[in-house]
């Protein structure tokens, strides 16, 4: 079959990204403009600023991706864009641009679910390395700043079908990293700096226990039988526990000192943060990271056993975390379960994953209508209760 070149466009959160991918298996170009500098001062993404930055960046980012790939609108086969989930205003910038470009160039437009994109980041790189033969069912953990979702994926003739078998009830795991970093004055995004600092602290210093969450509804009358199999997450409690620890241990002045010192530096580097963190702070960071990672790994492996998964995929920004990778690799190996991650570069938001996820849709002729609209709360697949009902029918 001849090669298919898809231009992917991603703007769901705080990265404006464009990439060209060949036949879902080779990254020809991959451009990511990150808005960290804009949101840094606020300790999190400010939606209005994100939309404005996307507007500024979208034209040069797409142009660069095409130039670096040696392609033009005439020589690509389709344009793929993130439809959702994400920030409504941010999504709208990428989507409007992609619709206009597809219309003007007379190319098909493909709508991609951002979460499926994260899953395809893994598949794309594995295919790039060698022919990938996955055993189904695949259990995929998508863990980022906006999501902590478990999907059971099965293979069908026209692509994968997904069943949501667990998710966070409140904050996403990456959000907890970002909020704890904000509280401790470690900048934004929190994940990379916590990842860097944690090995300098004692992960056993503070105990943060997590509960098992089995039912979607506290009222037993509203529970579906399949709910009992769900494995959900919750990360808002640990953020409050860190705050309580900070207050009980009088850490405010050391946080304030760090804030002042960082403000005086033009562009602080990770080693600067080590010198600005006392041992108690480093211990707290290490304990926090270890608690979140243990919870993610143990619940995901419990879900893998519950659903007899044959393969594990871990993707999304938090999949870049070193401890998370180590623990997953070790523990999945012990259970004889192959575990795949994207490279760190493809763990966080990018458009190569969007172009890769669009390839099977291109082959199936699943093109978007001109009325395509952004869906901030777009879901991927069915939940486990509807899957159970389907099987019973
Ligand atoms: O996938 P992503 O770029 O955007 C969303 O779809 O949300 O993920 C960003 C999230 C942020 O919360 C960031 O703190 C987290 O991923 N993150 C990490 C690491 N690198 C990024 N969390 C833990 N350890 C890391 N090394
Ligand atoms: Zn993402």
mmCIF file of C-alpha atoms and ligand atoms in Angstrom:
data_model
loop_
_atom_site.group_PDB
_atom_site.id
_atom_site.type_symbol
_atom_site.label_atom_id
_atom_site.label_comp_id
_atom_site.label_asym_id
_atom_site.label_seq_id
_atom_site.Cartn_x
_atom_site.Cartn_y
_atom_site.Cartn_z
ATOM 1 C CA UNK A 1 0.000 0.000 0.000
ATOM 2 C CA UNK A 2 1.264 3.504 -0.752
ATOM 3 C CA UNK A 3 2.423 5.801 2.011
ATOM 4 C CA UNK A 4 -0.131 8.066 3.647
ATOM 5 C CA UNK A 5 1.060 11.348 5.135
ATOM 6 C CA UNK A 6 -1.173 12.910 7.779
ATOM 7 C CA UNK A 7 -0.700 16.393 9.232
ATOM 8 C CA UNK A 8 -1.755 16.295 12.912
ATOM 9 C CA UNK A 9 -2.767 19.374 14.901
ATOM 10 C CA UNK A 10 -3.125 19.469 18.709
ATOM 11 C CA UNK A 11 -4.254 22.385 20.904
ATOM 12 C CA UNK A 12 -6.301 20.857 23.735
ATOM 13 C CA UNK A 13 -4.392 22.339 26.670
ATOM 14 C CA UNK A 14 -1.167 24.353 26.863
ATOM 15 C CA UNK A 15 0.826 22.946 23.953
ATOM 16 C CA UNK A 16 0.347 24.112 20.368
ATOM 17 C CA UNK A 17 1.594 21.216 18.277
ATOM 18 C CA UNK A 18 1.742 20.037 14.679
ATOM 19 C CA UNK A 19 3.371 16.959 13.155
ATOM 20 C CA UNK A 20 3.531 14.941 9.966
ATOM 21 C CA UNK A 21 3.387 11.160 10.379
ATOM 22 C CA UNK A 22 3.798 8.578 7.609
ATOM 23 C CA UNK A 23 1.285 5.708 7.605
ATOM 24 C CA UNK A 24 0.853 5.786 11.394
ATOM 25 C CA UNK A 25 4.372 4.510 11.901
ATOM 26 C CA UNK A 26 7.022 7.125 11.173
ATOM 27 C CA UNK A 27 7.338 10.635 12.602
ATOM 28 C CA UNK A 28 8.472 12.850 9.751
ATOM 29 C CA UNK A 29 8.250 16.084 11.739
ATOM 30 C CA UNK A 30 7.052 16.924 15.245
ATOM 31 C CA UNK A 31 6.815 20.517 16.463
ATOM 32 C CA UNK A 32 5.622 21.395 19.978
ATOM 33 C CA UNK A 33 5.331 24.946 21.230
ATOM 34 C CA UNK A 34 4.863 24.792 24.977
ATOM 35 C CA UNK A 35 3.200 27.617 26.882
ATOM 36 C CA UNK A 36 4.904 26.870 30.228
ATOM 37 C CA UNK A 37 6.384 30.361 30.423
ATOM 38 C CA UNK A 38 2.934 31.956 30.106
ATOM 39 C CA UNK A 39 1.286 29.858 32.817
ATOM 40 C CA UNK A 40 4.280 29.520 35.166
ATOM 41 C CA UNK A 41 3.380 32.619 37.183
ATOM 42 C CA UNK A 42 -0.106 31.237 37.895
ATOM 43 C CA UNK A 43 0.971 27.714 38.906
ATOM 44 C CA UNK A 44 -1.475 26.191 36.412
ATOM 45 C CA UNK A 45 -3.044 26.677 32.990
ATOM 46 C CA UNK A 46 -5.152 29.837 32.598
ATOM 47 C CA UNK A 47 -7.691 28.918 29.880
ATOM 48 C CA UNK A 48 -8.032 32.416 28.357
ATOM 49 C CA UNK A 49 -4.267 32.828 28.108
ATOM 50 C CA UNK A 50 -3.961 29.345 26.600
ATOM 51 C CA UNK A 51 -6.422 30.233 23.797
ATOM 52 C CA UNK A 52 -4.583 33.470 23.070
ATOM 53 C CA UNK A 53 -1.221 31.701 22.917
ATOM 54 C CA UNK A 54 -2.630 29.014 20.596
ATOM 55 C CA UNK A 55 -3.881 31.764 18.290
ATOM 56 C CA UNK A 56 -0.411 33.283 18.181
ATOM 57 C CA UNK A 57 1.402 29.998 17.667
ATOM 58 C CA UNK A 58 -0.797 27.903 15.413
ATOM 59 C CA UNK A 59 0.269 29.349 12.040
ATOM 60 C CA UNK A 60 4.070 29.202 12.604
ATOM 61 C CA UNK A 61 3.861 25.803 14.324
ATOM 62 C CA UNK A 62 1.923 24.181 11.458
ATOM 63 C CA UNK A 63 4.107 25.862 8.849
ATOM 64 C CA UNK A 64 7.276 24.612 10.592
ATOM 65 C CA UNK A 65 5.922 21.061 10.807
ATOM 66 C CA UNK A 66 5.207 21.041 7.066
ATOM 67 C CA UNK A 67 8.566 22.590 6.144
ATOM 68 C CA UNK A 68 10.525 20.196 8.393
ATOM 69 C CA UNK A 69 8.706 17.275 6.804
ATOM 70 C CA UNK A 70 9.430 18.593 3.295
ATOM 71 C CA UNK A 71 5.669 18.629 2.696
ATOM 72 C CA UNK A 72 2.980 21.107 1.703
ATOM 73 C CA UNK A 73 -0.808 21.077 1.917
ATOM 74 C CA UNK A 74 -0.815 19.671 -1.635
ATOM 75 C CA UNK A 75 1.399 16.687 -0.786
ATOM 76 C CA UNK A 76 -0.219 15.514 2.448
ATOM 77 C CA UNK A 77 -3.163 13.122 2.352
ATOM 78 C CA UNK A 78 -5.274 14.342 5.281
ATOM 79 C CA UNK A 79 -5.420 16.721 8.229
ATOM 80 C CA UNK A 80 -6.137 15.328 11.711
ATOM 81 C CA UNK A 81 -7.109 17.448 14.670
ATOM 82 C CA UNK A 82 -7.891 16.948 18.360
ATOM 83 C CA UNK A 83 -11.650 17.319 18.819
ATOM 84 C CA UNK A 84 -11.571 16.870 22.622
ATOM 85 C CA UNK A 85 -11.444 16.430 25.526
ATOM 86 C CA UNK A 86 -9.708 19.613 26.644
ATOM 87 C CA UNK A 87 -10.200 23.324 27.199
ATOM 88 C CA UNK A 88 -13.044 24.514 24.958
ATOM 89 C CA UNK A 89 -11.372 27.726 23.784
ATOM 90 C CA UNK A 90 -8.022 26.023 23.239
ATOM 91 C CA UNK A 91 -9.560 23.167 21.245
ATOM 92 C CA UNK A 92 -11.448 25.658 19.109
ATOM 93 C CA UNK A 93 -8.247 27.271 17.832
ATOM 94 C CA UNK A 94 -6.755 24.021 16.496
ATOM 95 C CA UNK A 95 -10.087 22.785 15.211
ATOM 96 C CA UNK A 96 -11.000 25.996 13.358
ATOM 97 C CA UNK A 97 -7.540 26.144 11.827
ATOM 98 C CA UNK A 98 -7.663 22.487 10.736
ATOM 99 C CA UNK A 99 -11.159 22.854 9.267
ATOM 100 C CA UNK A 100 -10.167 25.924 7.268
ATOM 101 C CA UNK A 101 -6.914 24.328 6.061
ATOM 102 C CA UNK A 102 -8.662 21.083 5.050
ATOM 103 C CA UNK A 103 -11.372 23.019 3.189
ATOM 104 C CA UNK A 104 -8.885 25.281 1.397
ATOM 105 C CA UNK A 105 -6.570 22.401 0.448
ATOM 106 C CA UNK A 106 -9.396 20.031 -0.450
ATOM 107 C CA UNK A 107 -8.089 17.365 1.952
ATOM 108 C CA UNK A 108 -10.103 15.127 4.257
ATOM 109 C CA UNK A 109 -10.370 16.176 7.896
ATOM 110 C CA UNK A 110 -10.127 13.554 10.657
ATOM 111 C CA UNK A 111 -11.352 14.191 14.228
ATOM 112 C CA UNK A 112 -9.243 12.529 16.931
ATOM 113 C CA UNK A 113 -9.972 11.935 20.603
ATOM 114 C CA UNK A 114 -7.018 13.284 22.596
ATOM 115 C CA UNK A 115 -7.039 10.253 24.920
ATOM 116 C CA UNK A 116 -6.852 7.862 21.994
ATOM 117 C CA UNK A 117 -3.992 10.033 20.752
ATOM 118 C CA UNK A 118 -2.053 9.343 23.964
ATOM 119 C CA UNK A 119 -2.556 5.608 23.438
ATOM 120 C CA UNK A 120 -1.330 5.900 19.851
ATOM 121 C CA UNK A 121 1.840 7.649 21.024
ATOM 122 C CA UNK A 122 2.907 4.269 22.396
ATOM 123 C CA UNK A 123 1.840 2.311 19.325
ATOM 124 C CA UNK A 124 3.528 4.733 16.922
ATOM 125 C CA UNK A 125 6.915 4.454 18.618
ATOM 126 C CA UNK A 126 6.710 0.711 19.046
ATOM 127 C CA UNK A 127 5.879 0.328 15.336
ATOM 128 C CA UNK A 128 8.729 2.676 14.513
ATOM 129 C CA UNK A 129 11.172 0.468 16.465
ATOM 130 C CA UNK A 130 9.969 -2.866 15.136
ATOM 131 C CA UNK A 131 6.820 -4.609 13.969
ATOM 132 C CA UNK A 132 4.514 -4.557 16.989
ATOM 133 C CA UNK A 133 2.341 -7.577 17.652
ATOM 134 C CA UNK A 134 0.095 -6.707 20.579
ATOM 135 C CA UNK A 135 -1.858 -9.289 22.481
ATOM 136 C CA UNK A 136 -5.412 -8.270 23.336
ATOM 137 C CA UNK A 137 -7.122 -7.258 25.528
ATOM 138 C CA UNK A 138 -4.859 -4.296 26.133
ATOM 139 C CA UNK A 139 -5.199 -2.308 29.352
ATOM 140 C CA UNK A 140 -4.234 1.347 28.830
ATOM 141 C CA UNK A 141 -3.642 3.818 31.633
ATOM 142 C CA UNK A 142 -3.832 7.404 30.351
ATOM 143 C CA UNK A 143 -2.431 9.562 33.108
ATOM 144 C CA UNK A 144 -1.895 13.278 32.553
ATOM 145 C CA UNK A 145 -2.715 16.720 33.903
ATOM 146 C CA UNK A 146 -6.354 16.350 32.933
ATOM 147 C CA UNK A 147 -6.953 12.590 32.993
ATOM 148 C CA UNK A 148 -6.400 9.430 34.965
ATOM 149 C CA UNK A 149 -8.327 6.852 32.980
ATOM 150 C CA UNK A 150 -8.116 3.099 32.573
ATOM 151 C CA UNK A 151 -9.301 1.650 29.263
ATOM 152 C CA UNK A 152 -9.645 -1.935 28.263
ATOM 153 C CA UNK A 153 -9.085 -2.082 24.511
ATOM 154 C CA UNK A 154 -10.090 -4.853 22.183
ATOM 155 C CA UNK A 155 -9.255 -5.165 18.501
ATOM 156 C CA UNK A 156 -11.995 -5.085 15.856
ATOM 157 C CA UNK A 157 -11.810 -5.136 12.050
ATOM 158 C CA UNK A 158 -12.062 -1.320 11.763
ATOM 159 C CA UNK A 159 -9.881 -0.380 14.740
ATOM 160 C CA UNK A 160 -9.896 -0.623 18.498
ATOM 161 C CA UNK A 161 -12.902 -0.452 20.803
ATOM 162 C CA UNK A 162 -12.416 0.992 24.260
ATOM 163 C CA UNK A 163 -14.163 0.362 27.559
ATOM 164 C CA UNK A 164 -13.597 2.697 30.443
ATOM 165 C CA UNK A 165 -13.008 0.459 33.460
ATOM 166 C CA UNK A 166 -11.775 3.074 35.916
ATOM 167 C CA UNK A 167 -10.972 6.747 36.251
ATOM 168 C CA UNK A 168 -10.323 9.461 38.772
ATOM 169 C CA UNK A 169 -13.263 10.691 40.814
ATOM 170 C CA UNK A 170 -11.746 14.114 41.262
ATOM 171 C CA UNK A 171 -8.257 15.423 40.431
ATOM 172 C CA UNK A 172 -6.052 13.794 37.801
ATOM 173 C CA UNK A 173 -2.686 12.473 38.990
ATOM 174 C CA UNK A 174 -0.787 15.144 37.011
ATOM 175 C CA UNK A 175 -3.016 17.793 38.553
ATOM 176 C CA UNK A 176 -1.938 16.570 42.012
ATOM 177 C CA UNK A 177 1.736 16.900 40.953
ATOM 178 C CA UNK A 178 1.015 20.437 39.695
ATOM 179 C CA UNK A 179 -0.944 21.511 42.793
ATOM 180 C CA UNK A 180 1.624 20.139 45.244
ATOM 181 C CA UNK A 181 4.397 21.868 43.285
ATOM 182 C CA UNK A 182 2.423 25.113 43.396
ATOM 183 C CA UNK A 183 1.926 24.786 47.156
ATOM 184 C CA UNK A 184 5.648 24.176 47.662
ATOM 185 C CA UNK A 185 6.639 26.978 45.239
ATOM 186 C CA UNK A 186 8.342 24.643 42.782
ATOM 187 C CA UNK A 187 6.929 26.209 39.607
ATOM 188 C CA UNK A 188 4.759 24.820 36.803
ATOM 189 C CA UNK A 189 4.408 22.123 35.561
ATOM 190 C CA UNK A 190 5.009 20.260 38.803
ATOM 191 C CA UNK A 191 5.636 16.741 37.490
ATOM 192 C CA UNK A 192 9.128 17.157 36.002
ATOM 193 C CA UNK A 193 10.570 19.064 38.983
ATOM 194 C CA UNK A 194 9.061 16.665 41.543
ATOM 195 C CA UNK A 195 10.438 13.776 39.477
ATOM 196 C CA UNK A 196 13.870 15.446 39.593
ATOM 197 C CA UNK A 197 13.838 16.294 43.315
ATOM 198 C CA UNK A 198 12.249 13.129 44.735
ATOM 199 C CA UNK A 199 15.392 10.904 44.595
ATOM 200 C CA UNK A 200 17.029 13.365 47.029
ATOM 201 C CA UNK A 201 14.405 12.715 49.706
ATOM 202 C CA UNK A 202 13.288 9.804 51.858
ATOM 203 C CA UNK A 203 10.114 8.340 50.351
ATOM 204 C CA UNK A 204 9.265 6.640 53.629
ATOM 205 C CA UNK A 205 9.336 9.845 55.697
ATOM 206 C CA UNK A 206 5.612 10.620 55.380
ATOM 207 C CA UNK A 207 2.867 8.056 55.074
ATOM 208 C CA UNK A 208 0.042 8.965 52.668
ATOM 209 C CA UNK A 209 -2.449 6.098 52.600
ATOM 210 C CA UNK A 210 -4.891 5.625 49.706
ATOM 211 C CA UNK A 211 -8.244 3.882 49.899
ATOM 212 C CA UNK A 212 -9.676 1.425 47.394
ATOM 213 C CA UNK A 213 -12.631 2.972 45.557
ATOM 214 C CA UNK A 214 -14.968 0.376 44.232
ATOM 215 C CA UNK A 215 -18.352 2.002 43.649
ATOM 216 C CA UNK A 216 -19.390 5.002 41.637
ATOM 217 C CA UNK A 217 -22.258 5.836 43.929
ATOM 218 C CA UNK A 218 -22.369 5.733 47.727
ATOM 219 C CA UNK A 219 -26.020 4.720 47.579
ATOM 220 C CA UNK A 220 -26.134 0.901 47.180
ATOM 221 C CA UNK A 221 -29.495 1.164 45.359
ATOM 222 C CA UNK A 222 -27.912 3.072 42.509
ATOM 223 C CA UNK A 223 -25.076 0.644 41.995
ATOM 224 C CA UNK A 224 -24.772 -1.469 38.926
ATOM 225 C CA UNK A 225 -23.227 -4.869 39.426
ATOM 226 C CA UNK A 226 -20.404 -4.025 37.026
ATOM 227 C CA UNK A 227 -19.443 -1.117 39.280
ATOM 228 C CA UNK A 228 -17.996 -3.594 41.734
ATOM 229 C CA UNK A 229 -15.298 -4.380 39.167
ATOM 230 C CA UNK A 230 -14.353 -0.772 38.604
ATOM 231 C CA UNK A 231 -11.050 0.440 39.883
ATOM 232 C CA UNK A 232 -11.230 4.176 40.387
ATOM 233 C CA UNK A 233 -8.670 6.725 41.559
ATOM 234 C CA UNK A 234 -8.825 9.872 43.695
ATOM 235 C CA UNK A 235 -6.036 12.422 44.052
ATOM 236 C CA UNK A 236 -7.631 15.440 45.695
ATOM 237 C CA UNK A 237 -7.136 13.980 49.191
ATOM 238 C CA UNK A 238 -3.358 13.732 48.907
ATOM 239 C CA UNK A 239 -3.097 17.382 47.915
ATOM 240 C CA UNK A 240 -4.986 18.329 51.111
ATOM 241 C CA UNK A 241 -2.825 15.926 53.147
ATOM 242 C CA UNK A 242 0.332 17.642 51.830
ATOM 243 C CA UNK A 243 -1.150 21.037 52.745
ATOM 244 C CA UNK A 244 -1.978 19.775 56.262
ATOM 245 C CA UNK A 245 1.573 18.440 56.636
ATOM 246 C CA UNK A 246 3.016 21.801 55.563
ATOM 247 C CA UNK A 247 0.914 23.610 58.144
ATOM 248 C CA UNK A 248 1.491 21.160 60.993
ATOM 249 C CA UNK A 249 5.259 21.267 60.419
ATOM 250 C CA UNK A 250 5.569 25.035 60.061
ATOM 251 C CA UNK A 251 6.964 24.853 56.543
ATOM 252 C CA UNK A 252 5.479 28.176 55.376
ATOM 253 C CA UNK A 253 8.594 30.233 56.034
ATOM 254 C CA UNK A 254 10.839 27.855 54.083
ATOM 255 C CA UNK A 255 8.331 27.979 51.180
ATOM 256 C CA UNK A 256 8.311 31.778 51.302
ATOM 257 C CA UNK A 257 12.106 31.852 51.348
ATOM 258 C CA UNK A 258 12.196 29.648 48.228
ATOM 259 C CA UNK A 259 9.653 31.858 46.471
ATOM 260 C CA UNK A 260 11.736 34.979 47.101
ATOM 261 C CA UNK A 261 14.996 33.300 46.082
ATOM 262 C CA UNK A 262 13.465 31.925 42.846
ATOM 263 C CA UNK A 263 11.996 35.307 42.012
ATOM 264 C CA UNK A 264 15.467 36.791 42.169
ATOM 265 C CA UNK A 265 16.796 34.270 39.598
ATOM 266 C CA UNK A 266 16.369 34.943 35.871
ATOM 267 C CA UNK A 267 15.691 31.334 34.897
ATOM 268 C CA UNK A 268 16.175 28.845 37.727
ATOM 269 C CA UNK A 269 17.423 25.379 36.742
ATOM 270 C CA UNK A 270 16.543 22.087 38.505
ATOM 271 C CA UNK A 271 19.824 22.042 40.554
ATOM 272 C CA UNK A 272 18.871 25.494 41.941
ATOM 273 C CA UNK A 273 15.734 23.935 43.382
ATOM 274 C CA UNK A 274 17.780 21.335 45.282
ATOM 275 C CA UNK A 275 19.759 24.007 47.056
ATOM 276 C CA UNK A 276 16.511 25.821 47.875
ATOM 277 C CA UNK A 277 14.793 22.768 49.390
ATOM 278 C CA UNK A 278 15.593 21.632 52.936
ATOM 279 C CA UNK A 279 15.613 17.927 53.783
ATOM 280 C CA UNK A 280 12.088 18.032 55.206
ATOM 281 C CA UNK A 281 10.755 19.404 51.893
ATOM 282 C CA UNK A 282 12.679 16.829 49.863
ATOM 283 C CA UNK A 283 11.316 14.057 52.102
ATOM 284 C CA UNK A 284 7.786 15.359 51.657
ATOM 285 C CA UNK A 285 8.224 15.482 47.848
ATOM 286 C CA UNK A 286 9.652 11.952 47.733
ATOM 287 C CA UNK A 287 6.855 10.589 49.953
ATOM 288 C CA UNK A 288 4.167 12.306 47.873
ATOM 289 C CA UNK A 289 5.547 10.956 44.579
ATOM 290 C CA UNK A 290 5.961 7.477 45.976
ATOM 291 C CA UNK A 291 2.361 7.419 47.303
ATOM 292 C CA UNK A 292 0.870 8.530 43.964
ATOM 293 C CA UNK A 293 3.031 6.127 41.953
ATOM 294 C CA UNK A 294 2.254 3.174 44.232
ATOM 295 C CA UNK A 295 -1.444 3.900 43.972
ATOM 296 C CA UNK A 296 -1.349 4.198 40.158
ATOM 297 C CA UNK A 297 0.699 1.035 39.724
ATOM 298 C CA UNK A 298 -1.143 -1.141 42.236
ATOM 299 C CA UNK A 299 -4.618 -0.179 40.967
ATOM 300 C CA UNK A 300 -3.648 -0.575 37.312
ATOM 301 C CA UNK A 301 -2.194 -4.020 37.961
ATOM 302 C CA UNK A 302 -5.300 -4.956 39.956
ATOM 303 C CA UNK A 303 -7.403 -3.916 36.935
ATOM 304 C CA UNK A 304 -5.138 -5.963 34.653
ATOM 305 C CA UNK A 305 -5.827 -9.046 36.797
ATOM 306 C CA UNK A 306 -9.558 -8.295 37.058
ATOM 307 C CA UNK A 307 -9.929 -8.041 33.262
ATOM 308 C CA UNK A 308 -7.296 -10.612 32.259
ATOM 309 C CA UNK A 309 -5.361 -8.045 30.266
ATOM 310 C CA UNK A 310 -2.565 -9.410 28.093
ATOM 311 C CA UNK A 311 -0.704 -6.155 27.519
ATOM 312 C CA UNK A 312 -0.266 -2.922 29.439
ATOM 313 C CA UNK A 313 0.137 0.557 27.904
ATOM 314 C CA UNK A 314 0.915 3.605 30.032
ATOM 315 C CA UNK A 315 0.716 7.033 28.427
ATOM 316 C CA UNK A 316 0.093 10.753 29.100
ATOM 317 C CA UNK A 317 2.336 13.371 30.728
ATOM 318 C CA UNK A 318 2.742 11.510 34.037
ATOM 319 C CA UNK A 319 4.034 8.468 32.096
ATOM 320 C CA UNK A 320 7.259 10.490 31.813
ATOM 321 C CA UNK A 321 7.804 9.970 35.552
ATOM 322 C CA UNK A 322 10.923 7.898 36.275
ATOM 323 C CA UNK A 323 9.628 6.165 39.398
ATOM 324 C CA UNK A 324 6.337 5.317 37.679
ATOM 325 C CA UNK A 325 8.191 3.717 34.770
ATOM 326 C CA UNK A 326 10.494 1.741 37.074
ATOM 327 C CA UNK A 327 7.633 0.440 39.202
ATOM 328 C CA UNK A 328 5.443 -0.463 36.253
ATOM 329 C CA UNK A 329 8.275 -2.215 34.466
ATOM 330 C CA UNK A 330 9.278 -4.218 37.538
ATOM 331 C CA UNK A 331 5.829 -5.159 38.724
ATOM 332 C CA UNK A 332 4.365 -5.880 35.282
ATOM 333 C CA UNK A 333 7.377 -8.110 34.563
ATOM 334 C CA UNK A 334 6.723 -10.020 37.794
ATOM 335 C CA UNK A 335 3.192 -10.679 36.539
ATOM 336 C CA UNK A 336 4.430 -11.677 33.079
ATOM 337 C CA UNK A 337 2.674 -8.708 31.519
ATOM 338 C CA UNK A 338 4.409 -6.791 28.703
ATOM 339 C CA UNK A 339 4.320 -3.040 29.526
ATOM 340 C CA UNK A 340 4.863 -0.280 26.950
ATOM 341 C CA UNK A 341 5.466 3.453 27.432
ATOM 342 C CA UNK A 342 6.048 6.294 24.989
ATOM 343 C CA UNK A 343 9.410 8.073 25.034
ATOM 344 C CA UNK A 344 9.388 11.041 27.420
ATOM 345 C CA UNK A 345 9.033 13.385 24.455
ATOM 346 C CA UNK A 346 5.860 11.681 23.271
ATOM 347 C CA UNK A 347 4.418 11.206 26.794
ATOM 348 C CA UNK A 348 3.331 14.824 27.061
ATOM 349 C CA UNK A 349 1.012 16.485 24.560
ATOM 350 C CA UNK A 350 2.123 16.434 20.931
ATOM 351 C CA UNK A 351 0.557 16.184 17.486
ATOM 352 C CA UNK A 352 2.433 13.104 16.243
ATOM 353 C CA UNK A 353 0.135 11.013 18.432
ATOM 354 C CA UNK A 354 -2.903 12.734 16.859
ATOM 355 C CA UNK A 355 -1.670 12.033 13.311
ATOM 356 C CA UNK A 356 -0.919 8.400 14.292
ATOM 357 C CA UNK A 357 -4.363 7.880 15.850
ATOM 358 C CA UNK A 358 -5.918 9.285 12.653
ATOM 359 C CA UNK A 359 -4.291 6.687 10.389
ATOM 360 C CA UNK A 360 -6.742 3.799 11.072
ATOM 361 C CA UNK A 361 -9.606 6.306 10.732
ATOM 362 C CA UNK A 362 -8.182 7.373 7.374
ATOM 363 C CA UNK A 363 -8.044 3.745 6.225
ATOM 364 C CA UNK A 364 -11.638 3.219 7.407
ATOM 365 C CA UNK A 365 -12.750 6.404 5.586
ATOM 366 C CA UNK A 366 -13.990 7.966 8.814
ATOM 367 C CA UNK A 367 -13.796 11.621 7.880
ATOM 368 C CA UNK A 368 -15.272 14.559 9.761
ATOM 369 C CA UNK A 369 -18.195 16.622 8.507
ATOM 370 C CA UNK A 370 -17.867 20.344 7.875
ATOM 371 C CA UNK A 371 -19.980 20.941 11.026
ATOM 372 C CA UNK A 372 -17.398 19.271 13.301
ATOM 373 C CA UNK A 373 -17.303 21.057 16.658
ATOM 374 C CA UNK A 374 -14.941 20.952 19.623
ATOM 375 C CA UNK A 375 -16.077 18.726 22.507
ATOM 376 C CA UNK A 376 -14.514 19.760 25.803
ATOM 377 C CA UNK A 377 -15.859 16.662 27.593
ATOM 378 C CA UNK A 378 -15.483 14.136 24.740
ATOM 379 C CA UNK A 379 -15.378 10.581 26.082
ATOM 380 C CA UNK A 380 -13.472 7.599 24.796
ATOM 381 C CA UNK A 381 -15.310 4.274 24.568
ATOM 382 C CA UNK A 382 -18.052 2.923 26.757
ATOM 383 C CA UNK A 383 -18.003 2.486 30.489
ATOM 384 C CA UNK A 384 -17.832 -0.923 32.068
ATOM 385 C CA UNK A 385 -21.506 -1.036 33.085
ATOM 386 C CA UNK A 386 -22.651 -0.612 29.465
ATOM 387 C CA UNK A 387 -20.135 -3.240 28.386
ATOM 388 C CA UNK A 388 -21.622 -5.695 30.861
ATOM 389 C CA UNK A 389 -25.139 -4.950 29.582
ATOM 390 C CA UNK A 390 -23.922 -5.443 26.010
ATOM 391 C CA UNK A 391 -22.459 -8.849 26.884
ATOM 392 C CA UNK A 392 -25.692 -9.874 28.618
ATOM 393 C CA UNK A 393 -27.809 -9.037 25.576
HETATM 394 O O1 LIG B 1 -0.316 14.863 28.669
HETATM 395 P P1 LIG B 1 0.012 16.218 29.162
HETATM 396 O O2 LIG B 1 1.108 16.983 28.461
HETATM 397 O O3 LIG B 1 -1.248 17.169 29.135
HETATM 398 C C1 LIG B 1 -2.530 16.747 29.463
HETATM 399 O O4 LIG B 1 -3.196 16.120 28.604
HETATM 400 O O5 LIG B 1 -2.899 17.001 30.636
HETATM 401 O O6 LIG B 1 0.359 16.074 30.718
HETATM 402 C C2 LIG B 1 0.808 17.144 31.494
HETATM 403 C C3 LIG B 1 0.911 16.665 32.925
HETATM 404 C C4 LIG B 1 1.215 17.779 33.918
HETATM 405 O O7 LIG B 1 0.328 17.645 35.006
HETATM 406 C C5 LIG B 1 2.657 17.501 34.329
HETATM 407 O O8 LIG B 1 2.957 17.934 35.643
HETATM 408 C C6 LIG B 1 2.712 15.997 34.209
HETATM 409 O O9 LIG B 1 1.961 15.708 33.049
HETATM 410 N N1 LIG B 1 4.093 15.511 34.052
HETATM 411 C C7 LIG B 1 4.708 14.706 34.941
HETATM 412 C C8 LIG B 1 6.037 14.529 34.472
HETATM 413 N N2 LIG B 1 6.169 15.214 33.283
HETATM 414 C C9 LIG B 1 4.961 15.816 33.056
HETATM 415 N N3 LIG B 1 4.266 14.164 36.089
HETATM 416 C C10 LIG B 1 5.134 13.415 36.798
HETATM 417 N N4 LIG B 1 6.432 13.205 36.416
HETATM 418 C C11 LIG B 1 6.915 13.731 35.266
HETATM 419 N N5 LIG B 1 8.176 13.513 34.897
HETATM 420 ZN ZN1 LIG B 2 -2.692 15.031 27.086
#
